[in-house]
PDB file of C-alpha atoms in Angstrom:
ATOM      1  CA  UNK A 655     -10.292 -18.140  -6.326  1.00  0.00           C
ATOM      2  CA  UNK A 656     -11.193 -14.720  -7.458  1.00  0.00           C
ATOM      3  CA  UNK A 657     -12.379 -15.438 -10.594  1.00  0.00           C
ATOM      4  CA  UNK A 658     -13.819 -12.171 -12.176  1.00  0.00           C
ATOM      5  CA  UNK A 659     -13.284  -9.780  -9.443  1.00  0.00           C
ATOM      6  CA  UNK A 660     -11.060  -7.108 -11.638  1.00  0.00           C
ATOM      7  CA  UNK A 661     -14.194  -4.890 -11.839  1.00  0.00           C
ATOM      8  CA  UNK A 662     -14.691  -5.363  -8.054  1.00  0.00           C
ATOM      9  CA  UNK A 663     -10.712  -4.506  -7.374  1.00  0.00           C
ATOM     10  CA  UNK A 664     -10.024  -1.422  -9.967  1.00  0.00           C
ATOM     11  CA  UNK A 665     -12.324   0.883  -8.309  1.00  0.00           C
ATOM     12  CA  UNK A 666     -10.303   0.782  -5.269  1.00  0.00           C
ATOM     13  CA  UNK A 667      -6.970   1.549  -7.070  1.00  0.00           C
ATOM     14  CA  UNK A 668      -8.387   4.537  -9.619  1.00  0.00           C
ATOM     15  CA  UNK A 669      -9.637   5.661  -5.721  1.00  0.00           C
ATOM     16  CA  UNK A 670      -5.607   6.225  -4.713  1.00  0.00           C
ATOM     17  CA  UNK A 671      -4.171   7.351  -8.281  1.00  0.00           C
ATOM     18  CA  UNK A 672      -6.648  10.162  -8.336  1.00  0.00           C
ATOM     19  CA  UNK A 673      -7.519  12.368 -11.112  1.00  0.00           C
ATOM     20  CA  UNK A 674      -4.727  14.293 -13.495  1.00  0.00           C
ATOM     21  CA  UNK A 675      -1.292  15.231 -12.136  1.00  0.00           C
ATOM     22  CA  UNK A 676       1.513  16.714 -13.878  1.00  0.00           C
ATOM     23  CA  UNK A 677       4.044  16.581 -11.118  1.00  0.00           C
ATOM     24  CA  UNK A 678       7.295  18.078 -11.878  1.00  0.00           C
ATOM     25  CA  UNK A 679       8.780  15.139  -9.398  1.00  0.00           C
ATOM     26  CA  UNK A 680       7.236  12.033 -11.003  1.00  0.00           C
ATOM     27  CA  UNK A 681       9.216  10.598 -13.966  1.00  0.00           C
ATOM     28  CA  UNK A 682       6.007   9.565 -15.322  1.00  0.00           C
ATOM     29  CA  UNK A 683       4.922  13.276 -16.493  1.00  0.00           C
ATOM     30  CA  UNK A 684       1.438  13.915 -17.409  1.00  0.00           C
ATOM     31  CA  UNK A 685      -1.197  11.050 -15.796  1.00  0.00           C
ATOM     32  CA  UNK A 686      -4.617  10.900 -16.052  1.00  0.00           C
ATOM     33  CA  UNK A 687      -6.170   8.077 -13.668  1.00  0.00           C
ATOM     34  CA  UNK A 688      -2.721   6.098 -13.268  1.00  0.00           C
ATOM     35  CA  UNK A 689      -2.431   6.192 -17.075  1.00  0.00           C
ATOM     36  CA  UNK A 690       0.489   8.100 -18.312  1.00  0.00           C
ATOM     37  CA  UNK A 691       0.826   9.759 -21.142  1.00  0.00           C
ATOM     38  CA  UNK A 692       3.535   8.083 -22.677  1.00  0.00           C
ATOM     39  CA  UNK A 693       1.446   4.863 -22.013  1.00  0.00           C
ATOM     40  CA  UNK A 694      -1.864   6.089 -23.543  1.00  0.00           C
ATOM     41  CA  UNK A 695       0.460   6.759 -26.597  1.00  0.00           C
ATOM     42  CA  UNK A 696       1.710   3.399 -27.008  1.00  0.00           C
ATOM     43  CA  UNK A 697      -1.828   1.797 -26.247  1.00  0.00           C
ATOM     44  CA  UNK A 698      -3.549   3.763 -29.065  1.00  0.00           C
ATOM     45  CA  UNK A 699      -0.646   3.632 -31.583  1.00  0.00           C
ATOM     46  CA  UNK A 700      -1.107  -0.132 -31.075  1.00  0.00           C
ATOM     47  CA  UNK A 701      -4.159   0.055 -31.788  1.00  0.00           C
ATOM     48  CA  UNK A 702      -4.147   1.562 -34.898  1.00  0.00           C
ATOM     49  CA  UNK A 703      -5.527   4.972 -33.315  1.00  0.00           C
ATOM     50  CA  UNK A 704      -3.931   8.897 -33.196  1.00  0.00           C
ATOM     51  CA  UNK A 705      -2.226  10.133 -30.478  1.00  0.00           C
ATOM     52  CA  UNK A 706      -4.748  12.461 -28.465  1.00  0.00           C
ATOM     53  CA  UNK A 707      -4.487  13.847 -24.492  1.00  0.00           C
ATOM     54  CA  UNK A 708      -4.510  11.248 -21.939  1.00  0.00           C
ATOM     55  CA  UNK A 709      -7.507  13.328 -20.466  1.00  0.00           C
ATOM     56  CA  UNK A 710      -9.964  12.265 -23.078  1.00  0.00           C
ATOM     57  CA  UNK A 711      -9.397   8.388 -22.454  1.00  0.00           C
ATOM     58  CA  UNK A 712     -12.705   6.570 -22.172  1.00  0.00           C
ATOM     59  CA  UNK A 713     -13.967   4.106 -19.719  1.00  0.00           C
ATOM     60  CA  UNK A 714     -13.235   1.270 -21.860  1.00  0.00           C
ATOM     61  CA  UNK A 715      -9.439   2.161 -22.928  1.00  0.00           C
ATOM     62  CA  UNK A 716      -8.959   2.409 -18.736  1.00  0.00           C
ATOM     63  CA  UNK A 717     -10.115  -0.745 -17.859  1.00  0.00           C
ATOM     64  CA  UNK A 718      -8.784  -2.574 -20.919  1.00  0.00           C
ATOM     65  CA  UNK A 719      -5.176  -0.635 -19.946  1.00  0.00           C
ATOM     66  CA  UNK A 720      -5.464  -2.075 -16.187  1.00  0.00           C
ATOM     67  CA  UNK A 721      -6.726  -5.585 -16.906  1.00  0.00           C
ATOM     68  CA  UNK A 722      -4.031  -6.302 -19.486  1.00  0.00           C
ATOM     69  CA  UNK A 723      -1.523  -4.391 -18.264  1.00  0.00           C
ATOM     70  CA  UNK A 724      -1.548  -4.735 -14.784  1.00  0.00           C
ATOM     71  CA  UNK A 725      -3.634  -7.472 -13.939  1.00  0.00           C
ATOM     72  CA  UNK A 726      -3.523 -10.215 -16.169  1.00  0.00           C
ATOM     73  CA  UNK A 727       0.423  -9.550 -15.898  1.00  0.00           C
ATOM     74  CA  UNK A 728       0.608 -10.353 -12.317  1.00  0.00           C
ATOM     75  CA  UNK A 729      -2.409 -13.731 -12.836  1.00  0.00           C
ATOM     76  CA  UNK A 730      -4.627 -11.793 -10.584  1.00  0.00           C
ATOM     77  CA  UNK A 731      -7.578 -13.897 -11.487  1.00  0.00           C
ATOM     78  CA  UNK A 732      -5.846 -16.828 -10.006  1.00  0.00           C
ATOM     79  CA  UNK A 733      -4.974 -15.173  -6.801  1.00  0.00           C
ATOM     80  CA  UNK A 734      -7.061 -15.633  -3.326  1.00  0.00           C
ATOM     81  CA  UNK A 735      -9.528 -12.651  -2.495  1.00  0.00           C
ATOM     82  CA  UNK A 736      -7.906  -9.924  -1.268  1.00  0.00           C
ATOM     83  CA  UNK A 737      -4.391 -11.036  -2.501  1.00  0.00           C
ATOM     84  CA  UNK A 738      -5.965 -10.061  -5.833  1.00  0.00           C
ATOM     85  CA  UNK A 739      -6.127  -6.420  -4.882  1.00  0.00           C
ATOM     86  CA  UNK A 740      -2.843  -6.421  -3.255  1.00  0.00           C
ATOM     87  CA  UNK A 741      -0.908  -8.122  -5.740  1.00  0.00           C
ATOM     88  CA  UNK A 742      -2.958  -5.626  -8.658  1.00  0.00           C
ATOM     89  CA  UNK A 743      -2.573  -2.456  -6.720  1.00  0.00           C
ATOM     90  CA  UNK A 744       1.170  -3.071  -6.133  1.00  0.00           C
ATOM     91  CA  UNK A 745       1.718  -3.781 -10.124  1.00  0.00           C
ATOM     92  CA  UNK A 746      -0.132  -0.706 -11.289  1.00  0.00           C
ATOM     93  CA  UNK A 747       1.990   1.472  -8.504  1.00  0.00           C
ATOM     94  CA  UNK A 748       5.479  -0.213  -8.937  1.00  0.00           C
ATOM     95  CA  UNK A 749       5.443  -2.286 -12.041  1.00  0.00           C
ATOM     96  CA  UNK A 750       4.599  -5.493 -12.919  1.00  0.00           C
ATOM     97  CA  UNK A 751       7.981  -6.718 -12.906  1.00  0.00           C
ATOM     98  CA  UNK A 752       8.362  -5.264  -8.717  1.00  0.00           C
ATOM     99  CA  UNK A 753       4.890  -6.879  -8.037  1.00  0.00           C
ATOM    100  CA  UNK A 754       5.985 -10.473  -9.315  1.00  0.00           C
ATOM    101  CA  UNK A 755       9.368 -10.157  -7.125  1.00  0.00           C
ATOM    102  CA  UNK A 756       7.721  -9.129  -4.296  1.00  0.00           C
ATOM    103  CA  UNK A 757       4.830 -11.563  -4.743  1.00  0.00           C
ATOM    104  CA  UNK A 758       7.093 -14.362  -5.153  1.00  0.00           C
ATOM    105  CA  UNK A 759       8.520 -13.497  -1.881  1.00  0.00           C
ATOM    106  CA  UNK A 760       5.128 -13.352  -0.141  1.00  0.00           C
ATOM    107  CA  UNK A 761       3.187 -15.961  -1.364  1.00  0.00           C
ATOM    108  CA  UNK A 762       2.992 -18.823   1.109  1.00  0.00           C
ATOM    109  CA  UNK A 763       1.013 -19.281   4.776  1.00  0.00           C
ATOM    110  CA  UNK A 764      -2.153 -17.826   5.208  1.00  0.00           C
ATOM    111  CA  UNK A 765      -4.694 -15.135   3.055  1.00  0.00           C
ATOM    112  CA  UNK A 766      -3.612 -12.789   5.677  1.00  0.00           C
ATOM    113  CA  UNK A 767       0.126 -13.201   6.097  1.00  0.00           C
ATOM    114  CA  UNK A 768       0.543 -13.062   1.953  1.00  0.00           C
ATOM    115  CA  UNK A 769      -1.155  -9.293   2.224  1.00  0.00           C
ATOM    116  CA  UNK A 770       0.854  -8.544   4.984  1.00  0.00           C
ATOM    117  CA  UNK A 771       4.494  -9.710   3.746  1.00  0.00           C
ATOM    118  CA  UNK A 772       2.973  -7.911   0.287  1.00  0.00           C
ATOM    119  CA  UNK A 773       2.655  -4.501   2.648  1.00  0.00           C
ATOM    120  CA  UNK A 774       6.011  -4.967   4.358  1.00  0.00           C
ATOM    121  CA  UNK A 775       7.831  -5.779   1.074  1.00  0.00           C
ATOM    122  CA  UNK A 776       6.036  -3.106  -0.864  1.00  0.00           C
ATOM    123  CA  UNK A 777       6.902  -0.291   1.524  1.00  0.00           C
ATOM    124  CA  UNK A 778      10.767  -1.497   2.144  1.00  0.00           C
ATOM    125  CA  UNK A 779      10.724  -1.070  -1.707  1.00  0.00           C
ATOM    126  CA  UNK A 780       9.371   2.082  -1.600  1.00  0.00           C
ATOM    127  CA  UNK A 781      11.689   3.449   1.043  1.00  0.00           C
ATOM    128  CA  UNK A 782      14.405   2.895  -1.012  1.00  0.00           C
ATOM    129  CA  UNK A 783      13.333   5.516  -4.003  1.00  0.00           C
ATOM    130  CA  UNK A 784      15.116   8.626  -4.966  1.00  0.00           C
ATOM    131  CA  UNK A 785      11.394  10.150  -4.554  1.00  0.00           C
ATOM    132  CA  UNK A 786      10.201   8.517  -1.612  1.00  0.00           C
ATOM    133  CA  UNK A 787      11.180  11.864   0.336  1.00  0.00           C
ATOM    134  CA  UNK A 788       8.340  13.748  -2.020  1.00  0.00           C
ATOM    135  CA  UNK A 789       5.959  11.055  -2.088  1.00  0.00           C
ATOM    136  CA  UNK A 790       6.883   8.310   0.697  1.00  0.00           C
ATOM    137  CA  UNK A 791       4.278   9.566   2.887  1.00  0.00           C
ATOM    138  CA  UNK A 792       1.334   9.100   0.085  1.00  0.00           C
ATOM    139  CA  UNK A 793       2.540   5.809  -0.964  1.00  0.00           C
ATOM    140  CA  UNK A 794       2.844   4.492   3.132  1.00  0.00           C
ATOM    141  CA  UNK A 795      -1.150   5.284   3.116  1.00  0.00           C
ATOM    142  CA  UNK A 796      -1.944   3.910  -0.002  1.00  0.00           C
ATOM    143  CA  UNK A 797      -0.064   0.713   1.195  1.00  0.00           C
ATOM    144  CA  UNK A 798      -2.219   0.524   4.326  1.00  0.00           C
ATOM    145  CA  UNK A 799      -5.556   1.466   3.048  1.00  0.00           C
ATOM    146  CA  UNK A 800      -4.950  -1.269   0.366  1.00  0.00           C
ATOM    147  CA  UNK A 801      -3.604  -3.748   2.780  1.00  0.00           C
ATOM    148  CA  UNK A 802      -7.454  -2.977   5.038  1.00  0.00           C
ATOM    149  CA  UNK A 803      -9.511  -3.182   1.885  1.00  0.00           C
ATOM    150  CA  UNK A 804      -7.521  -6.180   0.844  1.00  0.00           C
ATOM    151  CA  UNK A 805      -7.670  -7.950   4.523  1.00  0.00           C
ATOM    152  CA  UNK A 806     -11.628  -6.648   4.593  1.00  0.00           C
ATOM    153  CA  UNK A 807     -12.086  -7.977   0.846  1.00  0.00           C
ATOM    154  CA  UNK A 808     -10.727 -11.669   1.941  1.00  0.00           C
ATOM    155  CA  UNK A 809     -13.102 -11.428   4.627  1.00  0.00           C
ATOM    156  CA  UNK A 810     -10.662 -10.913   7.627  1.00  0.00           C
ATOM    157  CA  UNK A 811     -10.413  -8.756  10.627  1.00  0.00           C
ATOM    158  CA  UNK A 812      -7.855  -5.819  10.149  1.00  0.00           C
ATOM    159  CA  UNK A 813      -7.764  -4.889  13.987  1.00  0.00           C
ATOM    160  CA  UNK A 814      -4.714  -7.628  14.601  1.00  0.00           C
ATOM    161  CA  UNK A 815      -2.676  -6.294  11.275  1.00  0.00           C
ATOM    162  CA  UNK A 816      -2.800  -2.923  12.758  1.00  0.00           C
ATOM    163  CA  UNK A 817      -1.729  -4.225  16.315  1.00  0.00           C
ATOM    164  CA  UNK A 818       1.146  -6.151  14.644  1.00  0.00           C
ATOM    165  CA  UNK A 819       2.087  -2.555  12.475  1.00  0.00           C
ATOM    166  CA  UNK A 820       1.761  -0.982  16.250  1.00  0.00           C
ATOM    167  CA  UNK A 821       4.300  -3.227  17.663  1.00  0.00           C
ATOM    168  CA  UNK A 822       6.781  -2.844  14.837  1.00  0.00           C
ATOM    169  CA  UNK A 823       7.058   0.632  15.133  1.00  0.00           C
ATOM    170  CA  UNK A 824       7.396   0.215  18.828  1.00  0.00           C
ATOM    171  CA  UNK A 825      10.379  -2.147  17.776  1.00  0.00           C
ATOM    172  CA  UNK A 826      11.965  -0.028  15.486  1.00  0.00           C
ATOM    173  CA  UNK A 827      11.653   3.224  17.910  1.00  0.00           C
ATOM    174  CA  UNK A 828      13.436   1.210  20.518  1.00  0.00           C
ATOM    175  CA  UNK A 829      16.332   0.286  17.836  1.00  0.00           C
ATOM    176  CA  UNK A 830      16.741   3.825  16.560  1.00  0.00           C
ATOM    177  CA  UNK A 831      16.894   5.083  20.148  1.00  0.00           C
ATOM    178  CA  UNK A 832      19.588   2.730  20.879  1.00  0.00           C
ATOM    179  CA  UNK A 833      21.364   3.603  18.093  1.00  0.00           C
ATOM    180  CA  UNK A 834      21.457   7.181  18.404  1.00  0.00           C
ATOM    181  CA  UNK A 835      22.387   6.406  22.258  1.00  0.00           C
ATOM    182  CA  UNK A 836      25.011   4.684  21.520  1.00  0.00           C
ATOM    183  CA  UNK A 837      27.277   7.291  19.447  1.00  0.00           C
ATOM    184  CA  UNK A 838      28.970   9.154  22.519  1.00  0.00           C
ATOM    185  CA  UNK A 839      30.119   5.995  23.721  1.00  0.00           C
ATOM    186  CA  UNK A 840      31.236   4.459  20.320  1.00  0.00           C
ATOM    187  CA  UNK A 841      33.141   7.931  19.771  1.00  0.00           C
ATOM    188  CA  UNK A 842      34.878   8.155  22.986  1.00  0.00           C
ATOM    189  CA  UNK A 843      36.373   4.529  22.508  1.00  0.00           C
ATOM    190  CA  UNK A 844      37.353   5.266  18.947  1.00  0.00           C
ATOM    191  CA  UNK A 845      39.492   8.538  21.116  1.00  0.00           C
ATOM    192  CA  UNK A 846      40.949   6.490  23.225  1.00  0.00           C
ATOM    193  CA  UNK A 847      41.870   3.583  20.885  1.00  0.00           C
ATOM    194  CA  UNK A 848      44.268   5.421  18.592  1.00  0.00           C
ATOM    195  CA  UNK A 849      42.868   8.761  17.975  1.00  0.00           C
ATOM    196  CA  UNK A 850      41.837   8.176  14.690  1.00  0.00           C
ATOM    197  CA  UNK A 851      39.444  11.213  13.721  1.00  0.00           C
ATOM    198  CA  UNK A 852      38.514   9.460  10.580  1.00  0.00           C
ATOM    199  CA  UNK A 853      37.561   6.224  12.500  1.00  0.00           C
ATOM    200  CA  UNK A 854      35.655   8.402  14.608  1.00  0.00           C
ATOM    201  CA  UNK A 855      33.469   9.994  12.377  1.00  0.00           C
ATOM    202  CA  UNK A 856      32.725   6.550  10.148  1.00  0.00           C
ATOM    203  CA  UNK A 857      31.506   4.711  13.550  1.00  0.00           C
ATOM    204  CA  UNK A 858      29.549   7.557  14.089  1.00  0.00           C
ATOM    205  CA  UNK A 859      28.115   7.768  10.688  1.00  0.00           C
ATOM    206  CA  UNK A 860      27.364   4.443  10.361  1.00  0.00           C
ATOM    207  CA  UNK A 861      25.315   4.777  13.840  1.00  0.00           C
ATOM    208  CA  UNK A 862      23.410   7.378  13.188  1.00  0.00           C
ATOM    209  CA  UNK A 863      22.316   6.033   9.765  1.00  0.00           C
ATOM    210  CA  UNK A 864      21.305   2.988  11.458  1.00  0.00           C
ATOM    211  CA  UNK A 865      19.147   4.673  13.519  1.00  0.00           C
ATOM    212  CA  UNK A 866      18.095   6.817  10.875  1.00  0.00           C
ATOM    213  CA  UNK A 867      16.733   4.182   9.077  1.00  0.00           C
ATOM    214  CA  UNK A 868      15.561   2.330  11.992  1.00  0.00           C
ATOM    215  CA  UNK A 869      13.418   5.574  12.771  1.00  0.00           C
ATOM    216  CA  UNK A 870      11.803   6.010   9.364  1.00  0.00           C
ATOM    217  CA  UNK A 871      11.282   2.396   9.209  1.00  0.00           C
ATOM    218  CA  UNK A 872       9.291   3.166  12.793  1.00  0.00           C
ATOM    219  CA  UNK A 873       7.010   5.953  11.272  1.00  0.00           C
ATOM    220  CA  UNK A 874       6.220   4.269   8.332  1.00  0.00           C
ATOM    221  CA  UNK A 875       4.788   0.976  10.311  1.00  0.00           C
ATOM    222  CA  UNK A 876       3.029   3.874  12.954  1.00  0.00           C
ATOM    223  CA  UNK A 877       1.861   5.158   9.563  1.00  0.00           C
ATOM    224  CA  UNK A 878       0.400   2.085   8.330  1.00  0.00           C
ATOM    225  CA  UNK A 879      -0.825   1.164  12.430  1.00  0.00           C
ATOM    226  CA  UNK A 880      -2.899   4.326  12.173  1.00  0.00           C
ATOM    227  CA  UNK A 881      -4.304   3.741   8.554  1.00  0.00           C
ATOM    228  CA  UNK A 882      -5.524   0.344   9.520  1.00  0.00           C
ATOM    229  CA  UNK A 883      -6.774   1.241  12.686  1.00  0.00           C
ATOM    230  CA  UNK A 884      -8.625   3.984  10.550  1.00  0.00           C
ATOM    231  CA  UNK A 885     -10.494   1.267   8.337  1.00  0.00           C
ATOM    232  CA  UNK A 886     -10.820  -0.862  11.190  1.00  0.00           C
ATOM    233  CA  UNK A 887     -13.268   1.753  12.713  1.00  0.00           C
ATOM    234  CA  UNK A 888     -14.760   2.613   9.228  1.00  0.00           C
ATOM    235  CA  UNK A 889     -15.620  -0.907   8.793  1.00  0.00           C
ATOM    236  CA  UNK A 890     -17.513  -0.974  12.347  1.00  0.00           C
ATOM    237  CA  UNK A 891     -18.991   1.817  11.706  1.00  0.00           C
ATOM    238  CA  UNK A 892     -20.273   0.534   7.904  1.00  0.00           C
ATOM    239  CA  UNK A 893     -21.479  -2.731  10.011  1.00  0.00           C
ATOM    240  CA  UNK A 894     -23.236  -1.108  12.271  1.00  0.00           C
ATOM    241  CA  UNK A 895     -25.026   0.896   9.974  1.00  0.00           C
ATOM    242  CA  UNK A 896     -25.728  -1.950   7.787  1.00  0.00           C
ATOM    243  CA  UNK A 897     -27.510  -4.042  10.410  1.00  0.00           C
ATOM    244  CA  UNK A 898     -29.302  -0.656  11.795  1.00  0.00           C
ATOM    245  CA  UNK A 899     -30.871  -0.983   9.094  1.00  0.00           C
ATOM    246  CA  UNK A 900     -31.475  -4.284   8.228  1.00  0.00           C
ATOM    247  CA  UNK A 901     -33.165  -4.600  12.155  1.00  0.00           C
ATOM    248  CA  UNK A 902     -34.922  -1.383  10.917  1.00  0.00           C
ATOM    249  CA  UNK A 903     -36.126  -2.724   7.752  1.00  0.00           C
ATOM    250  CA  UNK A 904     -37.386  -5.798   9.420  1.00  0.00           C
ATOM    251  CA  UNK A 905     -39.115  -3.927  12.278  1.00  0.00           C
ATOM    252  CA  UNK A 906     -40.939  -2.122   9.581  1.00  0.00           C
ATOM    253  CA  UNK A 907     -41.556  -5.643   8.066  1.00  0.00           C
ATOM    254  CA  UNK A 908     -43.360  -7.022  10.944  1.00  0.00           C
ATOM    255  CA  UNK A 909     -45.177  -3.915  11.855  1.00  0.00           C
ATOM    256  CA  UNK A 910     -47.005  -4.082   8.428  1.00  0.00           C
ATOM    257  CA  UNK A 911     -47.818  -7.434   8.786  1.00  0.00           C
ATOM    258  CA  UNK A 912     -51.677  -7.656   9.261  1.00  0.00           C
ATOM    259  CA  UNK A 913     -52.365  -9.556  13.187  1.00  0.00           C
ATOM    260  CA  UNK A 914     -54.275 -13.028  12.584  1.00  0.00           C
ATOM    261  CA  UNK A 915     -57.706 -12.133  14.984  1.00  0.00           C
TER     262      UNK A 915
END
């Protein structure tokens, strides 16, 4: 179980919310570390405290923000390792409310399918915002960064999830080809059944947005493909330096060692 691991998992989310933003396009206004305003508001008038800039929140306001808000409300502690981070990353990005749906849906089968249903869920959600067009391509990354550390944190191998992204957005670049293929034919039968512009048109509409979404839905898992293959070859790399190291450190160890005569 991952009993106590909050202080091992927030790092890693405070990593993709950044610093402060005050983005015109996010409904959330002014944020400081994930923390909006309005939020650091309602946390201090609960507390008894003033209202003062989100930018002068201390270390222990943040973490005591995250663990009860975010957190607790999803049971992280009684989550497996790496779900933990999934299912706490998700809450603090979509909600608490959106990371209990979506975990409900996931949960089941192995470590590694539950943080990979939580990625596929998670980004179909996300792909259906009235901002994803400003900020889709941020939150796809964030998705699969957190789906490697998660994977990595549970102590599994991330190449496979990033094969299994690969081959989805082969899939989906097939379907979205097809699709778009399909239209002159679709139209020219619609001609010839009746002449019905309007009939037409809505085949053709209904094609192309098909394969519309079929195409985004390709880039997104090519997205997430390349992210993971990305902290696939960070983690080599980290592994390799770790035991170049270690084998250093113990070559040293031996050399110092004084020879019996």
């Amino acid at each position: 179980m991952a009993n106590g691991k909050f202080l091992t998992c927030l790092p890693y989310t405070l990593r993709e919310e950044g610093g402060y933003s005050n983005d015109p396009r996010d409904p959330g206004g002014s944020t400081y570390k994930g923390v909006t305003q309005a939020r650091y508001d309602q946390f201090r008038k609960s507390a008894g405290l003033p209202k003062r800039d989100v930018r002068l929140m201390s270390e222990t306001e943040l973490q005591t923000l995250y663990r009860s808000g975010y957190w607790d409300m999803v049971g992280a502690e009684t989550l497996a390792d790496g779900v933990d981070l999934s299912a706490f990353d998700l809450a603090v990005n979509s909600g608490p409310a959106r990371a209990m749906a979506i975990l409900r849906k996931a949960i089941g089968g192995s470590t590694g399918d539950t943080i990979g249903k939580i990625a596929d869920l998670r980004l179909s959600f996300l792909h259906g915002l009235s901002t994803s067009a400003a900020f889709g391509k941020g939150w796809g990354a964030r998705v699969a960064r957190i789906e490697a550390a998660s994977l990595k944190m549970a102590g599994l191998p991330i190449q496979p999830s990033a094969y299994a992204a690969a081959s989805k957005a082969k899939a989906k670049a097939k379907l979205a080809k097809g699709g778009a293929a399909a239209v002159p034919a679709s139209a020219a039968g619609a001609h010839v059944a009746g002449g019905h512009a309007w009939l037409t048109v809505a085949i053709i509409v209904v094609i192309l947005a098909a394969a519309g979404v079929a195409a985004y839905a390709a880039w997104r898992q090519r997205q997430r493909a390349d992210e993971l293959a990305k902290a696939a070859a960070d983690l080599a790399q980290q592994t390799a330096a770790t035991e170049a190291t270690r084998a250093a450190a113990a070559a040293q160890a031996v050399a110092k060692t004084p020879v019996k005569s």
